Short mmCIF file of C-alpha atoms in Angstrom, two decimals:
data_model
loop_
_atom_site.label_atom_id
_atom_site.label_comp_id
_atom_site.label_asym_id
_atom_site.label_seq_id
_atom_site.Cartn_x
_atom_site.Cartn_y
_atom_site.Cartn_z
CA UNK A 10 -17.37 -8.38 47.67
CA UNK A 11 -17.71 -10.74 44.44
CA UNK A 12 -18.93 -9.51 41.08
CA UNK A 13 -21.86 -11.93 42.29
CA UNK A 14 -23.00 -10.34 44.68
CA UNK A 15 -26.82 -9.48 44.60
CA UNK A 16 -26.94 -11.78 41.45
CA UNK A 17 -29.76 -14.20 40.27
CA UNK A 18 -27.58 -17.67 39.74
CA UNK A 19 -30.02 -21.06 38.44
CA UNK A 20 -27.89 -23.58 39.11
CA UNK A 21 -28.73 -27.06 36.89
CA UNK A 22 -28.11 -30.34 37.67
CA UNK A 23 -28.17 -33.36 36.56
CA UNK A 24 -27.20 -37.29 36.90
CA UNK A 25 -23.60 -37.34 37.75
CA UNK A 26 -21.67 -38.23 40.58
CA UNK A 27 -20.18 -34.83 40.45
CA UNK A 28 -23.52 -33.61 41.85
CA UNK A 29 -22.19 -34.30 45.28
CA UNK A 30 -19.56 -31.12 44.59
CA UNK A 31 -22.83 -28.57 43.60
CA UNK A 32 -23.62 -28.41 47.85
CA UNK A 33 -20.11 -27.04 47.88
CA UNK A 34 -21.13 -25.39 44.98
CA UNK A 35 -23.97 -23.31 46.37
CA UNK A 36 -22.15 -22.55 49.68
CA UNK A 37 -19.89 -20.59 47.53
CA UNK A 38 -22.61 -18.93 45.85
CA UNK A 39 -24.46 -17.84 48.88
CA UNK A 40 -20.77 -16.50 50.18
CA UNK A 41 -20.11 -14.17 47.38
CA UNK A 42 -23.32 -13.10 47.94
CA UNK A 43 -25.25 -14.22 45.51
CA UNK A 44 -29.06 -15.53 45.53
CA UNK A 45 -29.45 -19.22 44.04
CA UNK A 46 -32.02 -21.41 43.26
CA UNK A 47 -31.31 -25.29 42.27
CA UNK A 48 -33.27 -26.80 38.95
CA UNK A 49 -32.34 -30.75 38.73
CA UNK A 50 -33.37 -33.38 36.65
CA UNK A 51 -35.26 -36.31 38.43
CA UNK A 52 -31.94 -38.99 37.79
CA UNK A 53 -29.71 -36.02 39.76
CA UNK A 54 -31.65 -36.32 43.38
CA UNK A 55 -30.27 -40.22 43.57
CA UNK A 56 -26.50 -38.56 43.44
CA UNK A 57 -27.61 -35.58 45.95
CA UNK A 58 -30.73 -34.49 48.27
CA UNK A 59 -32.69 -31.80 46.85
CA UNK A 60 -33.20 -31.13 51.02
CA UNK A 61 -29.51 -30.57 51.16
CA UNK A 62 -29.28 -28.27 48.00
CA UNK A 63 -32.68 -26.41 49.54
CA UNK A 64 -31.45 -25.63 52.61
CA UNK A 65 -28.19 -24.70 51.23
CA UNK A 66 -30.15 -22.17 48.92
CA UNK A 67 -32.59 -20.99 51.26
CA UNK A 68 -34.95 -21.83 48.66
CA UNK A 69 -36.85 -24.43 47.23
CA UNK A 70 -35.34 -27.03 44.40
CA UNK A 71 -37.53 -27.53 41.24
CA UNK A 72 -37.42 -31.13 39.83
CA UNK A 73 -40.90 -31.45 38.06
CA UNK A 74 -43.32 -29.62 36.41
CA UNK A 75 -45.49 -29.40 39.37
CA UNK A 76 -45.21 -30.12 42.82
CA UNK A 77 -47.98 -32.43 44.21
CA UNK A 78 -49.50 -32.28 47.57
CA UNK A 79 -52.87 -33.79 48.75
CA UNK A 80 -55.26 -31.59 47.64
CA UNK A 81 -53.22 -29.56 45.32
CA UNK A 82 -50.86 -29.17 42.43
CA UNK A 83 -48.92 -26.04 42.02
CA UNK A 84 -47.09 -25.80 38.39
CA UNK A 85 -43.34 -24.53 38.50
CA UNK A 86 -42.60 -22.11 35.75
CA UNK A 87 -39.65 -22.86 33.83
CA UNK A 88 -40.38 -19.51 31.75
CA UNK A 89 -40.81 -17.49 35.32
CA UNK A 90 -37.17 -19.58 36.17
CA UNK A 91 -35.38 -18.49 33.07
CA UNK A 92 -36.30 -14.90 33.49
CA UNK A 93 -35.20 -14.78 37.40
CA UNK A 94 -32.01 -16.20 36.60
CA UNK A 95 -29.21 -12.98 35.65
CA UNK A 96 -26.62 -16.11 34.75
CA UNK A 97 -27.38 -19.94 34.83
CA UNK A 98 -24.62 -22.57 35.16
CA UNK A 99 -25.43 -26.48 34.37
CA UNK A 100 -23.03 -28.21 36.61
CA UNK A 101 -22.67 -31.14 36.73
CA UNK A 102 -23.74 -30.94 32.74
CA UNK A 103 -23.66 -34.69 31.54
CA UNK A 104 -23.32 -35.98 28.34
CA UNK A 105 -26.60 -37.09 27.54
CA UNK A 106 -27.83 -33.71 29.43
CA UNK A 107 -25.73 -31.49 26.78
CA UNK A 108 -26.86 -33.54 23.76
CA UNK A 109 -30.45 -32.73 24.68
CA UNK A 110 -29.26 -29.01 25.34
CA UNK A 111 -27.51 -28.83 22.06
CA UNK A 112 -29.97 -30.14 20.16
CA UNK A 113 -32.96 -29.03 21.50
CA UNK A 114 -34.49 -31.92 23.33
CA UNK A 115 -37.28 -30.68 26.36
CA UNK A 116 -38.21 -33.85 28.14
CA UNK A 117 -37.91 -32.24 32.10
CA UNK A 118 -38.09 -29.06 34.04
CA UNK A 119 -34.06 -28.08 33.81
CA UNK A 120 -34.09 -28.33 29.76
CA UNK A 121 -37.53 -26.71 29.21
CA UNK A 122 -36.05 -23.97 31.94
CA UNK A 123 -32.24 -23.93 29.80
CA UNK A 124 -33.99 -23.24 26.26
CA UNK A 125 -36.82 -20.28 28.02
CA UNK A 126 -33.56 -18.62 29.71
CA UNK A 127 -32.17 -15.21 28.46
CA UNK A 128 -29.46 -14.95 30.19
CA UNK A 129 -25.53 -16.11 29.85
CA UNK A 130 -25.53 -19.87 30.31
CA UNK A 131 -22.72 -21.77 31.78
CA UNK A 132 -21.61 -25.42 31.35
CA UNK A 133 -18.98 -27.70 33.31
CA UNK A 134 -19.17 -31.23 31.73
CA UNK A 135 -18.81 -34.01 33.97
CA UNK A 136 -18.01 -37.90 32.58
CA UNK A 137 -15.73 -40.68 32.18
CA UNK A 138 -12.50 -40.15 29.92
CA UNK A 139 -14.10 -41.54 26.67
CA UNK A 140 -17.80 -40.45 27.45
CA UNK A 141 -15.54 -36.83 27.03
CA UNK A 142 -13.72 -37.72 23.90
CA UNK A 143 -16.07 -39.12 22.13
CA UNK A 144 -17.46 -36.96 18.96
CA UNK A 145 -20.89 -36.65 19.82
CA UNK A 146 -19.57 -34.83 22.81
CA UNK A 147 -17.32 -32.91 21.70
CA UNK A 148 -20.17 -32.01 18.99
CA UNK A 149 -22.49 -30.46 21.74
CA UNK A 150 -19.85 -28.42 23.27
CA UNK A 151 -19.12 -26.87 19.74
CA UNK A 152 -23.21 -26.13 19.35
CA UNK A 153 -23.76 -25.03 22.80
CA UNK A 154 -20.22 -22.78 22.57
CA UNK A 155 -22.22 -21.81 19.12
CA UNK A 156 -25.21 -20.68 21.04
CA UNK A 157 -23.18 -18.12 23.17
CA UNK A 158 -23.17 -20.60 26.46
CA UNK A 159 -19.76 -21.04 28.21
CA UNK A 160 -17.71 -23.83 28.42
CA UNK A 161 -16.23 -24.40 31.68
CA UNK A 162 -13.62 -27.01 30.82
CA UNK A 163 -13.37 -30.27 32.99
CA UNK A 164 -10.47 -31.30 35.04
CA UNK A 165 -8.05 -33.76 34.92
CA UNK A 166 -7.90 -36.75 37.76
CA UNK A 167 -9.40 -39.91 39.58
CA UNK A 168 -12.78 -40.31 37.56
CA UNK A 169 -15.46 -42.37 39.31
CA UNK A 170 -14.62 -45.33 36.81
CA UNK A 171 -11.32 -45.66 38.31
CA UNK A 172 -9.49 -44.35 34.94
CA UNK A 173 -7.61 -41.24 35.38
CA UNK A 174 -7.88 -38.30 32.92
CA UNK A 175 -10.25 -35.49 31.18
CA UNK A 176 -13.42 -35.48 32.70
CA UNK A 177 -13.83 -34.50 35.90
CA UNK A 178 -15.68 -31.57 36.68
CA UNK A 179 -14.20 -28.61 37.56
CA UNK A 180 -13.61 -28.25 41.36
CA UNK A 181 -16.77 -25.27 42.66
CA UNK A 182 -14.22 -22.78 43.49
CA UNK A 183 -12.49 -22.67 40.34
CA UNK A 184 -16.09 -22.70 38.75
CA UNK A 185 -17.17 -19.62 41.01
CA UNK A 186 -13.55 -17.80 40.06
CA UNK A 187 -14.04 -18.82 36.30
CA UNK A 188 -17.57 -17.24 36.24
CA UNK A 189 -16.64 -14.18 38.28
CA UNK A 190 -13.44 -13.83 36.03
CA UNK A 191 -16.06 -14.10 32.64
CA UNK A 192 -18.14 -11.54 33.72
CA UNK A 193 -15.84 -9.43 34.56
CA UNK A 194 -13.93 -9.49 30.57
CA UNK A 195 -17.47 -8.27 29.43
CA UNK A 196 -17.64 -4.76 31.34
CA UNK A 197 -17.02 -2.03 29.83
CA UNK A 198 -14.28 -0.96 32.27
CA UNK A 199 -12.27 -4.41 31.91
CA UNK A 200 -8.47 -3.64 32.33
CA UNK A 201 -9.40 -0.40 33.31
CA UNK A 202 -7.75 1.72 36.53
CA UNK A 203 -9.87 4.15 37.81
CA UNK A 204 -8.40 6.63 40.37
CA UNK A 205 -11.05 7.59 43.08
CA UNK A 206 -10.43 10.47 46.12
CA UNK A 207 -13.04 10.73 49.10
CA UNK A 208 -13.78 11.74 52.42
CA UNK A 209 -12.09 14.54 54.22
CA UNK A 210 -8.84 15.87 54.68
CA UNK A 211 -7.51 16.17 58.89
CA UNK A 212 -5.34 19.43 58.84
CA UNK A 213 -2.88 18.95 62.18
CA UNK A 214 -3.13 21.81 64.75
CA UNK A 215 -1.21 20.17 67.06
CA UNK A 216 -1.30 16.22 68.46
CA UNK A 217 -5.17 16.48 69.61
CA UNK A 218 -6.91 19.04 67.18
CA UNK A 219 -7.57 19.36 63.56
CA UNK A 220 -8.90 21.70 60.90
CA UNK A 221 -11.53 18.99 58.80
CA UNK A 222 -14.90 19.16 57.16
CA UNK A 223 -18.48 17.51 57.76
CA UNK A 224 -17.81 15.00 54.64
CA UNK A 225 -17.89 11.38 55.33
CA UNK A 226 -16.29 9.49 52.22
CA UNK A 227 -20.38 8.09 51.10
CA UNK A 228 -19.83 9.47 47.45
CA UNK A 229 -16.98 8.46 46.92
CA UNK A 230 -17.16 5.30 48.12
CA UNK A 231 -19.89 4.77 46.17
CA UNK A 232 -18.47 6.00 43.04
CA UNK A 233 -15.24 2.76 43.85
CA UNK A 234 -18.45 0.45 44.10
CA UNK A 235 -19.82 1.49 40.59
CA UNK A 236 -16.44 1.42 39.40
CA UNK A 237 -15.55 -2.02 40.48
CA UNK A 238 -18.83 -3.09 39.20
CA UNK A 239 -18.23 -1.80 35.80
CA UNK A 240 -15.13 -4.30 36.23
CA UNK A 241 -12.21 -1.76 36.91
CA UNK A 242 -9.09 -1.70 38.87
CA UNK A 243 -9.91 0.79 41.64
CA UNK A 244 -7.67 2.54 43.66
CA UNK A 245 -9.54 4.58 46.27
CA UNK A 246 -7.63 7.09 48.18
CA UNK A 247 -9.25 7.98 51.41
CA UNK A 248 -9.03 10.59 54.50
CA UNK A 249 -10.46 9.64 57.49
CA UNK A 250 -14.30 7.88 57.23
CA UNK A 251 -16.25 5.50 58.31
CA UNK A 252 -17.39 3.88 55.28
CA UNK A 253 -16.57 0.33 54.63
CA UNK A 254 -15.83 -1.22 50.79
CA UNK A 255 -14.97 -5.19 50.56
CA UNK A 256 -14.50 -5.56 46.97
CA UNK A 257 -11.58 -7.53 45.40
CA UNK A 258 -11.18 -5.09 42.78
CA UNK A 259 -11.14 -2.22 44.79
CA UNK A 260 -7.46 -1.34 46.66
CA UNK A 261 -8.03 1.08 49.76
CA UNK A 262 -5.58 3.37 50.23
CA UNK A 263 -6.01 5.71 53.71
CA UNK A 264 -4.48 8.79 54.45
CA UNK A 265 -5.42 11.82 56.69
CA UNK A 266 -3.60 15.02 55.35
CA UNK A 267 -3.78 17.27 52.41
CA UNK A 268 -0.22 16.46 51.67
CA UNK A 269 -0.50 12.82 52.09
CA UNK A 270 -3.62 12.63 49.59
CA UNK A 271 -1.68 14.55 47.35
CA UNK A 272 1.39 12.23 47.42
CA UNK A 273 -0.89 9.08 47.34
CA UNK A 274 -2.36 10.72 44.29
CA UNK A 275 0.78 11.19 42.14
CA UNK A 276 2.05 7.74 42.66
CA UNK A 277 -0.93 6.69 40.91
CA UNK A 278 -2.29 9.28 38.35
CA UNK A 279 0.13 8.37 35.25
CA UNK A 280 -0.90 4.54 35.79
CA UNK A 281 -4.80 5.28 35.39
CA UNK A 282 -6.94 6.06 32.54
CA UNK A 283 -9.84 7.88 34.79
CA UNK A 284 -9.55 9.50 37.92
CA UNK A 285 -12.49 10.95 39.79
CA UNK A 286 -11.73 13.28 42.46
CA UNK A 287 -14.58 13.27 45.00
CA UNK A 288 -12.79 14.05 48.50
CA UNK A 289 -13.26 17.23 50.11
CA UNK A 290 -9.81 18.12 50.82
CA UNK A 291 -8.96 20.94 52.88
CA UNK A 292 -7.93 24.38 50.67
CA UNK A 293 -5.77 25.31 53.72
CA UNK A 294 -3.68 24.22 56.81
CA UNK A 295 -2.02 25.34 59.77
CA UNK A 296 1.81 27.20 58.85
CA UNK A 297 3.18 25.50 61.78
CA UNK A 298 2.15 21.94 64.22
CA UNK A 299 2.65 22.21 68.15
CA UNK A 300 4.35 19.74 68.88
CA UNK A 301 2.53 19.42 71.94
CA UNK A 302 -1.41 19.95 72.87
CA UNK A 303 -1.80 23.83 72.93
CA UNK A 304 -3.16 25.13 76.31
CA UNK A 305 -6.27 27.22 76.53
CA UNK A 306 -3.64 30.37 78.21
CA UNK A 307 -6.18 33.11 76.86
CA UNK A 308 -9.37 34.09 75.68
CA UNK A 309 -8.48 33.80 71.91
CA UNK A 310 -5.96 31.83 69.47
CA UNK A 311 -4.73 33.00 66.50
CA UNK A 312 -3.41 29.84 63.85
CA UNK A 313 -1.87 31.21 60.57
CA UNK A 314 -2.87 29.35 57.82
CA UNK A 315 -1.40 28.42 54.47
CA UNK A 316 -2.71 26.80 51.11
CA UNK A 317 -2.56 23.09 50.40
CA UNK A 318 -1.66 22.19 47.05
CA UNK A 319 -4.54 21.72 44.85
CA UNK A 320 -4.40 18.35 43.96
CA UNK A 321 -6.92 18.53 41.03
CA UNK A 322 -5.25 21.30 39.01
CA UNK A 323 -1.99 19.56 39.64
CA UNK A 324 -3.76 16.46 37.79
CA UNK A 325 -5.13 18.67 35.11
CA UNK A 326 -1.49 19.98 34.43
CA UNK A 327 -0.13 16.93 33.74
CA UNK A 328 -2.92 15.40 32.22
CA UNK A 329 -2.13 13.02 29.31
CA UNK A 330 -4.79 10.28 28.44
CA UNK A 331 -6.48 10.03 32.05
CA UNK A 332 -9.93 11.14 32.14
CA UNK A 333 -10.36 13.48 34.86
CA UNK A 334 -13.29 14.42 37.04
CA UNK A 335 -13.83 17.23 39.47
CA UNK A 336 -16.35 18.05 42.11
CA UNK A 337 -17.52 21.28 42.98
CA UNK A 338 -19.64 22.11 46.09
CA UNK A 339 -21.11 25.47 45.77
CA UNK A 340 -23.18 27.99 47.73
CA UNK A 341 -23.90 30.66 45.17
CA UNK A 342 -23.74 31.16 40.98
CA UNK A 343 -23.06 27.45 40.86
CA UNK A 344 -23.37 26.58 37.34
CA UNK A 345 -20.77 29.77 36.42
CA UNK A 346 -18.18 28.26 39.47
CA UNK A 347 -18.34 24.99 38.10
CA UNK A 348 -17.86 26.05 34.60
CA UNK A 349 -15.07 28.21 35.92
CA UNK A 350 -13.81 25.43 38.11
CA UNK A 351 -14.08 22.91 34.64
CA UNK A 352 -12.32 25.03 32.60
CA UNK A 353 -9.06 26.52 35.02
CA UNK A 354 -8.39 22.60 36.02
CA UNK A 355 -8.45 21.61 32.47
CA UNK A 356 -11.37 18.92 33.63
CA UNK A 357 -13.47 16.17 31.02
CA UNK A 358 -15.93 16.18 33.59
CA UNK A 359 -17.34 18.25 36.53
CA UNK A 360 -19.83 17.22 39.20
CA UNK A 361 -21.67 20.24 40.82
CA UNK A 362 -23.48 19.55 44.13
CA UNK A 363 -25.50 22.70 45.37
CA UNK A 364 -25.86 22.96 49.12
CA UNK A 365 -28.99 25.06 48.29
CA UNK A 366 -30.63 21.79 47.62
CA UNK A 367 -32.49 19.72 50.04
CA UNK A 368 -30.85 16.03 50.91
CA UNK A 369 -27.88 17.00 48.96
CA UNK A 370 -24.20 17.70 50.45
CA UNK A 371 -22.16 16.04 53.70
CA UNK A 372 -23.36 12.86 55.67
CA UNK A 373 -26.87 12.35 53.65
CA UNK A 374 -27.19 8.96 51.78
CA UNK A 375 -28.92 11.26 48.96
CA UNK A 376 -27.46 13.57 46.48
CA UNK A 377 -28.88 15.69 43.77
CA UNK A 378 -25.77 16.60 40.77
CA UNK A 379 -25.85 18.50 37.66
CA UNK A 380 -22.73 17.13 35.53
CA UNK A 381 -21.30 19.53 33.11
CA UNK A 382 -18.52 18.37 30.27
CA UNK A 383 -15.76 19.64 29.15
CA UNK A 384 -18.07 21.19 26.12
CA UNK A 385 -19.96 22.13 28.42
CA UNK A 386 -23.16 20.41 28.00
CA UNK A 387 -24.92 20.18 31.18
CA UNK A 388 -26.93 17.44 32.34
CA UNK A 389 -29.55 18.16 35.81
CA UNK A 390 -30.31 14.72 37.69
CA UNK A 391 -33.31 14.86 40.53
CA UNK A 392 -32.55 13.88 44.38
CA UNK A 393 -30.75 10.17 44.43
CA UNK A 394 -29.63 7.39 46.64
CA UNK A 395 -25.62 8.22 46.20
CA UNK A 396 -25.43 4.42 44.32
CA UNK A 397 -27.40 5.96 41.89
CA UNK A 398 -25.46 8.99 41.62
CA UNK A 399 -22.67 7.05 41.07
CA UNK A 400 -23.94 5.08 38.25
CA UNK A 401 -25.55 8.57 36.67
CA UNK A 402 -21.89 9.54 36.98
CA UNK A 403 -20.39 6.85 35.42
CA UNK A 404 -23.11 7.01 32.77
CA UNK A 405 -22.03 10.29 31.49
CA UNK A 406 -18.34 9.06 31.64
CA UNK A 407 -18.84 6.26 29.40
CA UNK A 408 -20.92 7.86 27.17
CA UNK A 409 -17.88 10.69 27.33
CA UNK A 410 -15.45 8.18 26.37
CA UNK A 411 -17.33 6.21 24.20
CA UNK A 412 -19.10 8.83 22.02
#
């Protein structure tokens, strides 16, 4: 899953014979999952169809101020355009389209929708070689780049003149990756590694059975998600679930055992600067595995049982600048078992889910926390989709960190 995904993208423009590259353009939009709608200036539609860029978009293209039928006009709100858009990118962006940017010229729907935007504005110049060099271009960059908006730097190659050099728009995956790459440098977990547990832990009886728990991974999968979006490295370690993650920024990392978690853990841990232990990993397992199926020879079965190791207070002893985040499910005196649990496991942060509560605990998509630092403030949150959990989590992290 892009950073784009579920993202408002305007895409502008205008009169260059790079236009043919923005169908390509919004394919790769819609595939990293973002929702796009196409402003152009009335010169740009002889270089490309608004029909193509529409159905590309699954929306309509805006050219004018209003769009004329026979009995009625309907006006196109370049204000209600610029507040939609959560990034717009001007590509192709022409010269005489980025002088009128720069200097504040509103003669059609894409500049009067540029200067009502709020958002983060992008900008790939497309033009011949001296078109580029020329001062007065090089003049608008500097405003616009003054402004805030991004340059996206053109390309070298075959320019439409026939010349060869500095000009040429940037090809619309680079432009995607460029984008996706900017956005990312501006979260607050940029060239961060978060460390992230879930699911349950399979304890081996013997080839067929298994000591496990009801938990199916939707926390903590949730809590990679929020991570990923807050533009961090995430490793999550898994047991066994059915949840799915596609995120580039997320590495999945399965196991089914106590043990294995554990050792997946360590490899990590020193590497990280948060790690946010959310699995439900089994407290014990059987002494001894048959090596094959055990047959039902009598009317009861006795397994001995010994401890796993407890991968959280191994973390907590060996702690250094990771931040490091427990759960605790509890059943009774919760807020005194967490506190206990926070303090013994040398914890930053614990998450206490009560099984007392309604739509809370294993297999729900809802959750209801109470987070409790290491000070041990504690913070009560109402019943919540688990995506929001996850951001009230990471919420109280950053503001943790950050206070």
């Amino acid at each position: 899953m892009s950073i784009l995904s579920g993202k408002n993208i305007l895409l502008g423009v205008t009169a260059g014979i790079a236009a043919y590259k923005t169908a390509h353009l919004v394919r790769l939009f819609i595939k990293a999952g973002a929702h796009v709608k196409v402003v152009m200036t009335p010169a740009s539609k002889d270089f490309v169809t608004p029909l193509t860029l529409s159905t590309l978009s699954q929306n309509p293209v805006y050219s004018t101020f209003f769009d004329k039928d026979e009995e009625n006009e309907e006006w196109n709100s370049h204000v209600d355009l610029g507040l939609w858009a959560d990034y717009m990118v001007v590509a192709p962006a022409t010269a005489n389209t980025l002088s009128k940017m720069a200097n504040g010229v509103c003669d059609n729907l894409l500049l009067a929708t540029y200067l009502s935007a709020k958002c983060k504005v992008y900008f790939a110049p497309a033009m011949d070689l001296d078109m580029y060099k020329h001062p007065s271009t090089k003049k608008s960059i500097e405003s616009l780049q003054s402004f805030g908006n991004v340059f996206i730097p053109p390309s070298t190659g075959f320019l439409a003149s026939g010349l060869e050099g500095e000009g040429r728009m940037e090809e619309p995956e680079n432009i995607v990756s460029f984008i996706e790459k900017d956005i990312v440098k501006g979260l607050p977990l940029f060239n961060k590694k978060v460390l992230i547990t879930a699911g349950p832990t399979y304890e081996a009886i013997d080839p067929v059975r298994f000591i496990g728990n009801h938990s199916s991974g939707k926390m903590g999968f949730e809590l990679a998600k929020e991570a990923a979006n807050l533009g961090a490295e995430v490793f999550l370690i898994s047991g066994p679930s059915n949840e799915i993650v596609s995120n580039s920024l997320i590495q999945r990392i399965d196991v089914v055992s106590a043990e294995e978690m554990y050792n997946e853990v360590h490899k990590i841990y020193n590497t990280v600067n948060i790690a946010i232990l959310s699995a439900a990993v089994a407290d014990y397992k059987p002494k001894s595995i048959a090596n094959q199926k055990i047959k039902k020879a009598s009317d009861s079965m006795s397994i001995e049982l010994v401890k796993t190791h407890d991968i959280l207070a191994s973390l907590g002893k060996i702690k250094k600048q990771q931040f490091l985040v427990g759960f605790a499910l509890e059943t009774n005196d919760e807020i005194k078992n967490a506190k206990k649990k926070l303090i013994s496991k040398n914890l930053d942060l614990i998450v206490l889910n009560s099984l007392q509560d309604k739509g809370a605990g294993f297999k729900k998509t809802t959750n209801k926390v109470t987070i409790i630092d290491k000070f041990e403030k504690i913070s009560e949150f109402g019943l919540k989709s688990k995506a929001k959990v996850a951001q009230d989590i990471f919420n109280e992290i950053l503001n943790s960190i950050y206070a």
